[in-house]
C-alpha cells in the first residue's frame, strides 16, 4: 500500500481569525502581533504581504511599509480555541494526527484514499470541512512523506492543494533551492555554495564526504531528504501534555515569603524542564496541598507563549493571589500545559525579551552541565 502523508497549514492564521471575527476587515491589510514598544509582527493577511510586511518583522517597520494597515494585538486564547476545533476535524479524518504548531499538522492518510476517488479528493474534503466548520482557508500538501508534504502545502498558498507523487518526487524537488530543506539555514546554504551546490538535486548528486563537511553526522539524513526520502512516522500526541514539578515540604509552610520562594524554585525547575525539551507552553497551573490534605489547583492561560522562569513565576504569583492560605501548606506544585515545540511556535517573538532569554540560557547551561540542583535563586 502506498504511504500518503498530508500536511495542512492554515492561511495567514491569526490574521484570518481576526477577519473572521470582524468581517469588515476582510480584504484589508491586517497585521497581528505585539503592539507594545518592541513588539513584532506575528503574521499578516495576504493583502498586507503585498507591502512587504512579514512575520517576525519589528512592528515599527511594518507601520512604515504599510501605514494604512489595520494593526491588532494578538489574542492567543482565541486562536487556540479555533486551533483546537481544527485539530478535532483532522482527527475525524485520521487516527494518526501530529500537531506541529497552532495552525498545522501532519495526518497519515495511508489507505484512506480508498474511501475517496483519490488522495486529492481526500485533501479537498479536509479543506471543505475546515471551511464549513470554521470559515477559514487552509493549504494542503499530500506526498509520500512528511518532508515532501510540508514542502507541498507551502507551494500554492493561500487555499492551495498540491500533490507530490511517489514516482516523480525526486525530480519534482531537484530544481528547488537548498533552503527548502528544513534545517538548512543561511550558513549551511553559504557553505554548500562553495561546493557549487545550490539546488536540492545537486545535494542528491553530491558526494557524501562533501555533505559531511557541511552537515557532519546529519549528512546522510540531508542526502535522503534531497532524494525525497523521509521515513519519519507521524506520531500521535503521546508526548507529555504537561510538564512540571511538585514538592512535599518537610515542615509545612506558613510564611508568605517561604511560599513565594518555594513557588519560585518550582517555576525554575519547570522552566528548565520545558526548555530542555525545546517546548513552550501557555497554561500555568499551581497546585496546593494544605495541612488538612485539602488540595486545590488554579490555572491561568497566557496570551503569549511562556518559556522562561520569570514568565512562569509571574503567572504563578497571580495564581497565588487567588488562593486563601488559611492553614499550613504541605505540598506545592507548578506545571505548564498547552505545550508546543519551540520551533513550531515562533510566536515567542511576540515580545522577545533578550535579557531574560540570555539569563535563562546561562542558568540552563549550568544545570545541564552540573545537574538540576546546582542553581537555586538566592
Ligand atoms: P504560519 O503558518 O507560519 O503563518 P500564517 O498561517 O500566518 O501564514 P501562512 O501559513 O499562510 O504563510 O504561522 C501560523 C501562526 O503562527 C501565524 O498566523 C502567527 C504565528 N506566528 C508568529 O507568531 N510568529 C512567527 O514568526 C510566525 C512565522 C508565525
Ligand atoms: Mg499557516
Short mmCIF file of C-alpha atoms and ligand atoms in Angstrom, two decimals:
data_model
loop_
_atom_site.label_atom_id
_atom_site.label_comp_id
_atom_site.label_asym_id
_atom_site.label_seq_id
_atom_site.Cartn_x
_atom_site.Cartn_y
_atom_site.Cartn_z
CA UNK A 1 0.00 0.00 0.00
CA UNK A 2 1.38 3.42 -0.91
CA UNK A 3 2.14 5.66 2.02
CA UNK A 4 0.39 9.04 1.95
CA UNK A 5 1.06 11.87 4.36
CA UNK A 6 -0.96 15.06 4.38
CA UNK A 7 0.27 18.37 5.78
CA UNK A 8 -2.35 21.01 6.47
CA UNK A 9 -1.43 24.61 7.30
CA UNK A 10 -3.93 27.42 7.83
CA UNK A 11 -3.54 30.53 5.68
CA UNK A 12 -2.44 33.72 7.45
CA UNK A 13 -3.89 32.10 10.54
CA UNK A 14 -4.05 34.81 13.24
CA UNK A 15 -4.97 37.48 10.69
CA UNK A 16 -7.67 35.29 9.14
CA UNK A 17 -9.22 34.73 12.57
CA UNK A 18 -9.33 38.49 13.10
CA UNK A 19 -11.05 38.88 9.73
CA UNK A 20 -13.46 36.12 10.65
CA UNK A 21 -14.41 37.77 13.94
CA UNK A 22 -14.67 41.19 12.33
CA UNK A 23 -15.85 40.73 8.73
CA UNK A 24 -15.35 44.42 7.97
CA UNK A 25 -11.62 43.61 7.92
CA UNK A 26 -11.97 41.14 5.01
CA UNK A 27 -9.87 42.17 2.02
CA UNK A 28 -7.87 44.67 4.08
CA UNK A 29 -4.22 44.57 5.15
CA UNK A 30 -4.49 43.21 8.70
CA UNK A 31 -1.34 42.92 10.80
CA UNK A 32 -1.38 40.93 14.06
CA UNK A 33 1.31 40.96 16.69
CA UNK A 34 2.67 42.71 19.73
CA UNK A 35 1.71 46.37 19.67
CA UNK A 36 3.92 47.33 22.60
CA UNK A 37 7.18 49.22 22.09
CA UNK A 38 9.36 46.34 20.96
CA UNK A 39 6.59 44.19 19.54
CA UNK A 40 6.95 42.22 16.34
CA UNK A 41 4.57 41.04 13.64
CA UNK A 42 3.14 37.56 14.31
CA UNK A 43 1.54 37.38 10.93
CA UNK A 44 -0.42 39.46 8.47
CA UNK A 45 -3.12 38.97 5.88
CA UNK A 46 -2.09 38.32 2.29
CA UNK A 47 -3.25 41.86 1.47
CA UNK A 48 -0.59 43.19 3.86
CA UNK A 49 2.11 40.89 2.47
CA UNK A 50 1.98 42.86 -0.79
CA UNK A 51 3.54 45.75 1.13
CA UNK A 52 6.46 43.57 2.21
CA UNK A 53 5.20 43.01 5.74
CA UNK A 54 6.02 39.57 7.16
CA UNK A 55 6.21 37.52 10.37
CA UNK A 56 8.90 38.46 12.91
CA UNK A 57 9.34 41.95 11.45
CA UNK A 58 9.50 44.74 14.06
CA UNK A 59 6.12 46.40 14.31
CA UNK A 60 7.50 49.89 13.68
CA UNK A 61 8.96 48.71 10.40
CA UNK A 62 5.62 47.21 9.34
CA UNK A 63 3.91 50.52 10.12
CA UNK A 64 6.37 52.30 7.88
CA UNK A 65 5.83 49.87 4.99
CA UNK A 66 2.07 49.76 5.40
CA UNK A 67 0.74 52.85 7.16
CA UNK A 68 -2.81 52.13 6.03
CA UNK A 69 -2.72 48.68 7.68
CA UNK A 70 -5.02 47.65 10.49
CA UNK A 71 -2.89 46.72 13.49
CA UNK A 72 -4.28 44.26 16.02
CA UNK A 73 -2.83 42.94 19.27
CA UNK A 74 -2.68 39.12 19.15
CA UNK A 75 -5.38 37.16 21.03
CA UNK A 76 -3.74 33.81 21.61
CA UNK A 77 -6.64 32.36 23.57
CA UNK A 78 -9.00 32.84 20.65
CA UNK A 79 -6.53 31.35 18.16
CA UNK A 80 -6.06 28.34 20.44
CA UNK A 81 -9.79 27.81 20.63
CA UNK A 82 -10.12 27.72 16.84
CA UNK A 83 -6.97 25.63 16.58
CA UNK A 84 -8.48 23.00 18.90
CA UNK A 85 -11.51 22.78 16.61
CA UNK A 86 -9.32 22.34 13.54
CA UNK A 87 -7.29 19.57 15.19
CA UNK A 88 -10.58 17.86 16.02
CA UNK A 89 -11.51 17.97 12.32
CA UNK A 90 -8.17 16.35 11.44
CA UNK A 91 -8.85 13.56 13.91
CA UNK A 92 -12.17 12.92 12.18
CA UNK A 93 -10.18 12.06 9.04
CA UNK A 94 -7.31 10.08 10.51
CA UNK A 95 -6.42 8.46 13.81
CA UNK A 96 -2.79 9.46 13.22
CA UNK A 97 -2.52 13.23 13.63
CA UNK A 98 0.61 15.07 14.70
CA UNK A 99 0.09 18.69 15.60
CA UNK A 100 3.13 20.79 14.71
CA UNK A 101 2.02 24.19 15.83
CA UNK A 102 -1.12 26.18 16.45
CA UNK A 103 -2.14 26.05 12.78
CA UNK A 104 -0.54 22.99 11.19
CA UNK A 105 -0.50 19.23 11.46
CA UNK A 106 0.53 16.06 9.69
CA UNK A 107 -2.10 13.40 9.00
CA UNK A 108 -1.14 9.90 8.00
CA UNK A 109 -3.84 9.09 5.47
CA UNK A 110 -2.34 5.88 4.13
CA UNK A 111 -5.09 3.57 2.91
CA UNK A 112 -7.78 6.18 3.36
CA UNK A 113 -7.88 7.27 -0.24
CA UNK A 114 -9.88 4.09 -0.77
CA UNK A 115 -12.84 5.90 0.76
CA UNK A 116 -12.47 8.69 -1.82
CA UNK A 117 -11.91 8.66 -5.56
CA UNK A 118 -8.23 9.53 -4.90
CA UNK A 119 -5.97 11.32 -2.39
CA UNK A 120 -6.66 14.70 -3.96
CA UNK A 121 -10.36 14.25 -3.31
CA UNK A 122 -9.48 13.43 0.29
CA UNK A 123 -7.44 16.65 0.52
CA UNK A 124 -10.37 18.61 -0.85
CA UNK A 125 -12.67 17.01 1.69
CA UNK A 126 -10.40 18.12 4.54
CA UNK A 127 -10.24 21.67 3.19
CA UNK A 128 -14.01 21.82 2.73
CA UNK A 129 -14.74 20.57 6.21
CA UNK A 130 -12.39 23.16 7.73
CA UNK A 131 -14.07 25.90 5.72
CA UNK A 132 -17.59 24.73 6.56
CA UNK A 133 -16.90 24.47 10.27
CA UNK A 134 -14.66 27.49 10.80
CA UNK A 135 -14.97 29.78 7.76
CA UNK A 136 -11.18 29.65 7.34
CA UNK A 137 -9.00 28.57 4.45
CA UNK A 138 -6.16 26.05 4.67
CA UNK A 139 -3.45 24.86 2.33
CA UNK A 140 -2.84 21.16 1.92
CA UNK A 141 0.16 19.18 0.75
CA UNK A 142 -0.11 15.46 0.04
CA UNK A 143 3.01 13.40 -0.52
CA UNK A 144 4.78 10.13 0.26
CA UNK A 145 6.33 11.54 3.44
CA UNK A 146 6.43 14.38 5.97
CA UNK A 147 9.21 16.38 4.35
CA UNK A 148 7.54 16.40 0.94
CA UNK A 149 4.06 17.01 2.35
CA UNK A 150 5.17 20.09 4.26
CA UNK A 151 7.03 21.38 1.26
CA UNK A 152 3.95 20.80 -0.90
CA UNK A 153 1.49 22.63 1.36
CA UNK A 154 3.60 25.76 1.02
CA UNK A 155 3.81 25.75 -2.77
CA UNK A 156 0.38 27.07 -3.65
CA UNK A 157 -0.64 29.23 -0.68
CA UNK A 158 -3.21 30.50 0.08
CA UNK A 159 -6.05 28.00 -0.37
CA UNK A 160 -3.68 25.57 -2.07
CA UNK A 161 -3.72 21.86 -2.68
CA UNK A 162 -0.54 20.24 -4.03
CA UNK A 163 0.10 16.55 -4.62
CA UNK A 164 3.63 15.18 -4.96
CA UNK A 165 3.54 11.69 -6.44
CA UNK A 166 5.82 8.87 -5.41
CA UNK A 167 7.29 8.26 -8.83
CA UNK A 168 8.08 11.89 -9.63
CA UNK A 169 9.02 13.21 -6.17
CA UNK A 170 12.81 13.33 -6.56
CA UNK A 171 12.63 15.02 -9.96
CA UNK A 172 9.98 17.43 -8.69
CA UNK A 173 12.17 18.78 -5.88
CA UNK A 174 15.51 18.62 -7.70
CA UNK A 175 15.43 22.19 -9.11
CA UNK A 176 14.38 23.76 -5.80
CA UNK A 177 16.80 25.86 -3.73
CA UNK A 178 18.59 24.07 -0.89
CA UNK A 179 16.86 26.22 1.73
CA UNK A 180 13.63 24.31 1.08
CA UNK A 181 15.12 21.51 3.15
CA UNK A 182 14.13 22.04 6.74
CA UNK A 183 17.17 22.86 8.82
CA UNK A 184 19.26 24.32 6.02
CA UNK A 185 19.75 27.92 7.01
CA UNK A 186 21.85 30.77 5.73
CA UNK A 187 25.21 29.42 6.91
CA UNK A 188 24.75 25.89 5.53
CA UNK A 189 23.50 27.42 2.30
CA UNK A 190 26.63 29.54 2.01
CA UNK A 191 28.89 26.55 2.66
CA UNK A 192 27.08 24.49 0.03
CA UNK A 193 27.54 27.27 -2.48
CA UNK A 194 31.29 26.99 -2.02
CA UNK A 195 30.99 23.49 -3.44
CA UNK A 196 28.78 24.70 -6.26
CA UNK A 197 25.67 23.17 -4.69
CA UNK A 198 22.67 25.44 -4.99
CA UNK A 199 19.76 23.07 -5.60
CA UNK A 200 18.26 20.07 -3.88
CA UNK A 201 19.11 17.97 -6.91
CA UNK A 202 22.79 18.85 -6.56
CA UNK A 203 22.71 17.72 -2.92
CA UNK A 204 21.20 14.43 -4.08
CA UNK A 205 24.03 14.06 -6.60
CA UNK A 206 26.79 15.23 -4.25
CA UNK A 207 29.46 13.07 -2.73
CA UNK A 208 28.60 12.14 0.85
CA UNK A 209 32.07 13.28 2.01
CA UNK A 210 31.29 16.82 0.90
CA UNK A 211 27.95 16.75 2.67
CA UNK A 212 29.71 15.54 5.82
CA UNK A 213 31.85 18.67 5.79
CA UNK A 214 28.70 20.79 5.87
CA UNK A 215 26.28 18.68 7.90
CA UNK A 216 28.52 16.41 10.00
CA UNK A 217 26.64 13.41 11.31
CA UNK A 218 23.43 14.66 9.68
CA UNK A 219 24.88 14.32 6.18
CA UNK A 220 23.08 11.07 5.38
CA UNK A 221 19.75 12.39 6.63
CA UNK A 222 20.07 15.52 4.49
CA UNK A 223 21.06 13.42 1.49
CA UNK A 224 17.99 11.25 1.99
CA UNK A 225 15.73 14.29 2.12
CA UNK A 226 17.30 15.64 -1.05
CA UNK A 227 16.43 12.32 -2.70
CA UNK A 228 12.86 12.71 -1.45
CA UNK A 229 13.29 10.01 1.20
CA UNK A 230 11.96 10.59 4.72
CA UNK A 231 10.85 7.67 6.85
CA UNK A 232 9.84 9.60 9.96
CA UNK A 233 6.46 8.36 11.18
CA UNK A 234 3.53 10.61 12.01
CA UNK A 235 3.31 10.37 15.78
CA UNK A 236 0.18 10.95 17.81
CA UNK A 237 0.48 13.18 20.79
CA UNK A 238 1.76 10.60 23.20
CA UNK A 239 4.13 13.31 24.41
CA UNK A 240 3.56 14.64 27.89
CA UNK A 241 0.64 17.05 27.89
CA UNK A 242 2.13 18.94 30.78
CA UNK A 243 5.50 19.45 32.39
CA UNK A 244 6.11 20.47 35.94
CA UNK A 245 7.48 19.82 39.35
CA UNK A 246 5.95 19.37 42.78
CA UNK A 247 7.46 19.08 46.19
CA UNK A 248 6.30 17.96 49.61
CA UNK A 249 7.95 20.00 52.33
CA UNK A 250 9.48 18.50 55.48
CA UNK A 251 7.74 21.15 57.51
CA UNK A 252 4.50 22.82 56.47
CA UNK A 253 5.00 26.30 55.06
CA UNK A 254 3.13 29.26 56.56
CA UNK A 255 5.02 32.43 55.74
CA UNK A 256 4.29 34.29 52.53
CA UNK A 257 8.00 34.75 51.88
CA UNK A 258 8.63 31.00 52.23
CA UNK A 259 5.71 30.16 49.97
CA UNK A 260 6.90 32.57 47.32
CA UNK A 261 10.42 31.27 47.46
CA UNK A 262 9.18 27.68 47.15
CA UNK A 263 6.96 28.55 44.19
CA UNK A 264 9.81 30.42 42.59
CA UNK A 265 12.08 27.37 42.82
CA UNK A 266 9.37 25.16 41.31
CA UNK A 267 8.95 27.63 38.44
CA UNK A 268 12.69 27.48 37.84
CA UNK A 269 12.65 23.69 37.65
CA UNK A 270 9.56 23.67 35.46
CA UNK A 271 11.04 26.23 33.09
CA UNK A 272 14.26 24.32 32.85
CA UNK A 273 12.49 21.04 32.02
CA UNK A 274 10.40 22.84 29.45
CA UNK A 275 13.33 24.43 27.70
CA UNK A 276 15.38 21.25 27.84
CA UNK A 277 12.69 19.64 25.69
CA UNK A 278 12.57 22.70 23.44
CA UNK A 279 8.95 23.40 24.29
CA UNK A 280 6.91 26.44 25.18
CA UNK A 281 3.58 26.47 26.97
CA UNK A 282 0.56 28.67 27.51
CA UNK A 283 -1.16 27.48 30.69
CA UNK A 284 0.42 27.58 34.13
CA UNK A 285 -1.17 25.58 36.95
CA UNK A 286 -0.47 25.92 40.65
CA UNK A 287 -1.32 23.06 42.98
CA UNK A 288 -1.51 23.49 46.74
CA UNK A 289 -1.99 20.75 49.30
CA UNK A 290 -2.78 22.09 52.76
CA UNK A 291 -2.01 20.65 56.20
CA UNK A 292 -5.54 19.23 56.20
CA UNK A 293 -4.69 17.42 52.94
CA UNK A 294 -7.20 19.56 51.08
CA UNK A 295 -5.91 20.05 47.52
CA UNK A 296 -6.70 22.97 45.25
CA UNK A 297 -5.44 23.86 41.79
CA UNK A 298 -5.61 27.16 39.97
CA UNK A 299 -4.75 27.74 36.30
CA UNK A 300 -4.13 30.73 34.14
CA UNK A 301 -3.65 30.84 30.38
CA UNK A 302 -1.37 33.41 28.89
CA UNK A 303 -1.98 35.18 25.60
CA UNK A 304 1.73 34.83 24.94
CA UNK A 305 3.84 31.71 24.93
CA UNK A 306 5.80 31.15 28.09
CA UNK A 307 9.20 29.52 28.37
CA UNK A 308 11.29 31.40 30.89
CA UNK A 309 11.39 31.06 34.67
CA UNK A 310 10.44 34.69 35.22
CA UNK A 311 7.42 34.40 32.93
CA UNK A 312 6.20 31.26 34.65
CA UNK A 313 6.76 32.82 38.06
CA UNK A 314 4.85 35.98 37.13
CA UNK A 315 1.80 33.84 36.27
CA UNK A 316 2.23 31.62 39.33
CA UNK A 317 2.24 34.74 41.52
CA UNK A 318 -1.10 35.76 40.05
CA UNK A 319 -2.43 32.32 40.90
CA UNK A 320 -1.11 32.58 44.46
CA UNK A 321 -3.16 35.72 44.88
CA UNK A 322 -6.29 33.70 44.11
CA UNK A 323 -5.59 31.21 46.89
CA UNK A 324 -6.59 31.76 50.52
CA UNK A 325 -3.70 30.50 52.63
CA UNK A 326 -5.56 29.98 55.90
CA UNK A 327 -3.56 26.96 57.00
CA UNK A 328 -0.13 25.44 56.50
CA UNK A 329 1.00 24.12 53.14
CA UNK A 330 2.33 20.56 52.82
CA UNK A 331 2.92 20.45 49.10
CA UNK A 332 3.24 22.85 46.20
CA UNK A 333 3.29 22.07 42.51
CA UNK A 334 3.80 24.15 39.39
CA UNK A 335 3.12 22.82 35.92
CA UNK A 336 2.74 24.14 32.44
CA UNK A 337 0.47 22.79 29.71
CA UNK A 338 -0.79 23.60 26.22
CA UNK A 339 2.70 22.77 25.08
CA UNK A 340 4.19 23.38 21.70
CA UNK A 341 7.54 22.89 20.11
CA UNK A 342 9.72 25.96 20.48
CA UNK A 343 10.46 25.81 16.73
CA UNK A 344 6.89 25.32 15.73
CA UNK A 345 5.91 28.33 17.81
CA UNK A 346 7.91 31.27 16.62
CA UNK A 347 5.26 33.29 18.42
CA UNK A 348 7.93 33.60 21.07
CA UNK A 349 8.99 36.74 19.33
CA UNK A 350 5.66 38.35 20.18
CA UNK A 351 7.58 40.17 22.92
CA UNK A 352 11.09 38.89 22.76
CA UNK A 353 12.99 39.82 25.86
CA UNK A 354 16.67 39.27 25.15
CA UNK A 355 17.81 39.85 28.70
CA UNK A 356 15.51 37.24 30.20
CA UNK A 357 16.44 34.85 27.44
CA UNK A 358 20.19 35.23 27.98
CA UNK A 359 19.87 34.82 31.74
CA UNK A 360 17.83 31.64 31.33
CA UNK A 361 20.26 30.27 28.78
CA UNK A 362 23.15 30.79 31.17
CA UNK A 363 21.30 29.04 34.01
CA UNK A 364 20.28 26.18 31.73
CA UNK A 365 23.85 25.71 30.63
CA UNK A 366 25.00 25.26 34.21
CA UNK A 367 22.09 22.99 35.10
CA UNK A 368 22.70 20.79 32.08
CA UNK A 369 26.35 20.58 32.95
CA UNK A 370 26.23 20.11 36.69
CA UNK A 371 22.71 18.80 37.35
CA UNK A 372 19.39 20.27 38.26
CA UNK A 373 20.16 21.20 41.86
CA UNK A 374 23.20 23.35 41.16
CA UNK A 375 21.31 26.60 40.91
CA UNK A 376 18.54 27.94 43.04
CA UNK A 377 17.56 31.53 43.20
CA UNK A 378 19.09 33.41 46.11
P1 LIG B 1 2.45 30.27 9.83
O1 LIG B 1 1.64 29.09 9.38
O2 LIG B 1 3.91 30.23 9.58
O3 LIG B 1 1.91 31.59 9.10
P2 LIG B 1 0.44 32.00 8.73
O4 LIG B 1 -0.53 30.91 8.99
O5 LIG B 1 0.12 33.30 9.37
O6 LIG B 1 0.56 32.29 7.18
P3 LIG B 1 0.75 31.23 6.01
O7 LIG B 1 0.78 29.87 6.64
O8 LIG B 1 -0.45 31.41 5.14
O9 LIG B 1 2.02 31.60 5.34
O10 LIG B 1 2.23 30.52 11.35
C1 LIG B 1 0.98 30.29 11.99
C2 LIG B 1 0.73 31.35 13.02
O11 LIG B 1 1.80 31.39 13.96
C3 LIG B 1 0.64 32.74 12.43
O12 LIG B 1 -0.68 33.06 11.99
C4 LIG B 1 1.10 33.60 13.56
C5 LIG B 1 2.07 32.73 14.33
N1 LIG B 1 3.46 33.14 14.03
C6 LIG B 1 4.09 34.04 14.88
O13 LIG B 1 3.51 34.49 15.85
N2 LIG B 1 5.37 34.43 14.60
C7 LIG B 1 6.06 33.97 13.51
O14 LIG B 1 7.22 34.36 13.30
C8 LIG B 1 5.40 33.04 12.64
C9 LIG B 1 6.10 32.52 11.41
C10 LIG B 1 4.10 32.65 12.93
MG1 LIG B 2 -0.15 28.98 8.43
#
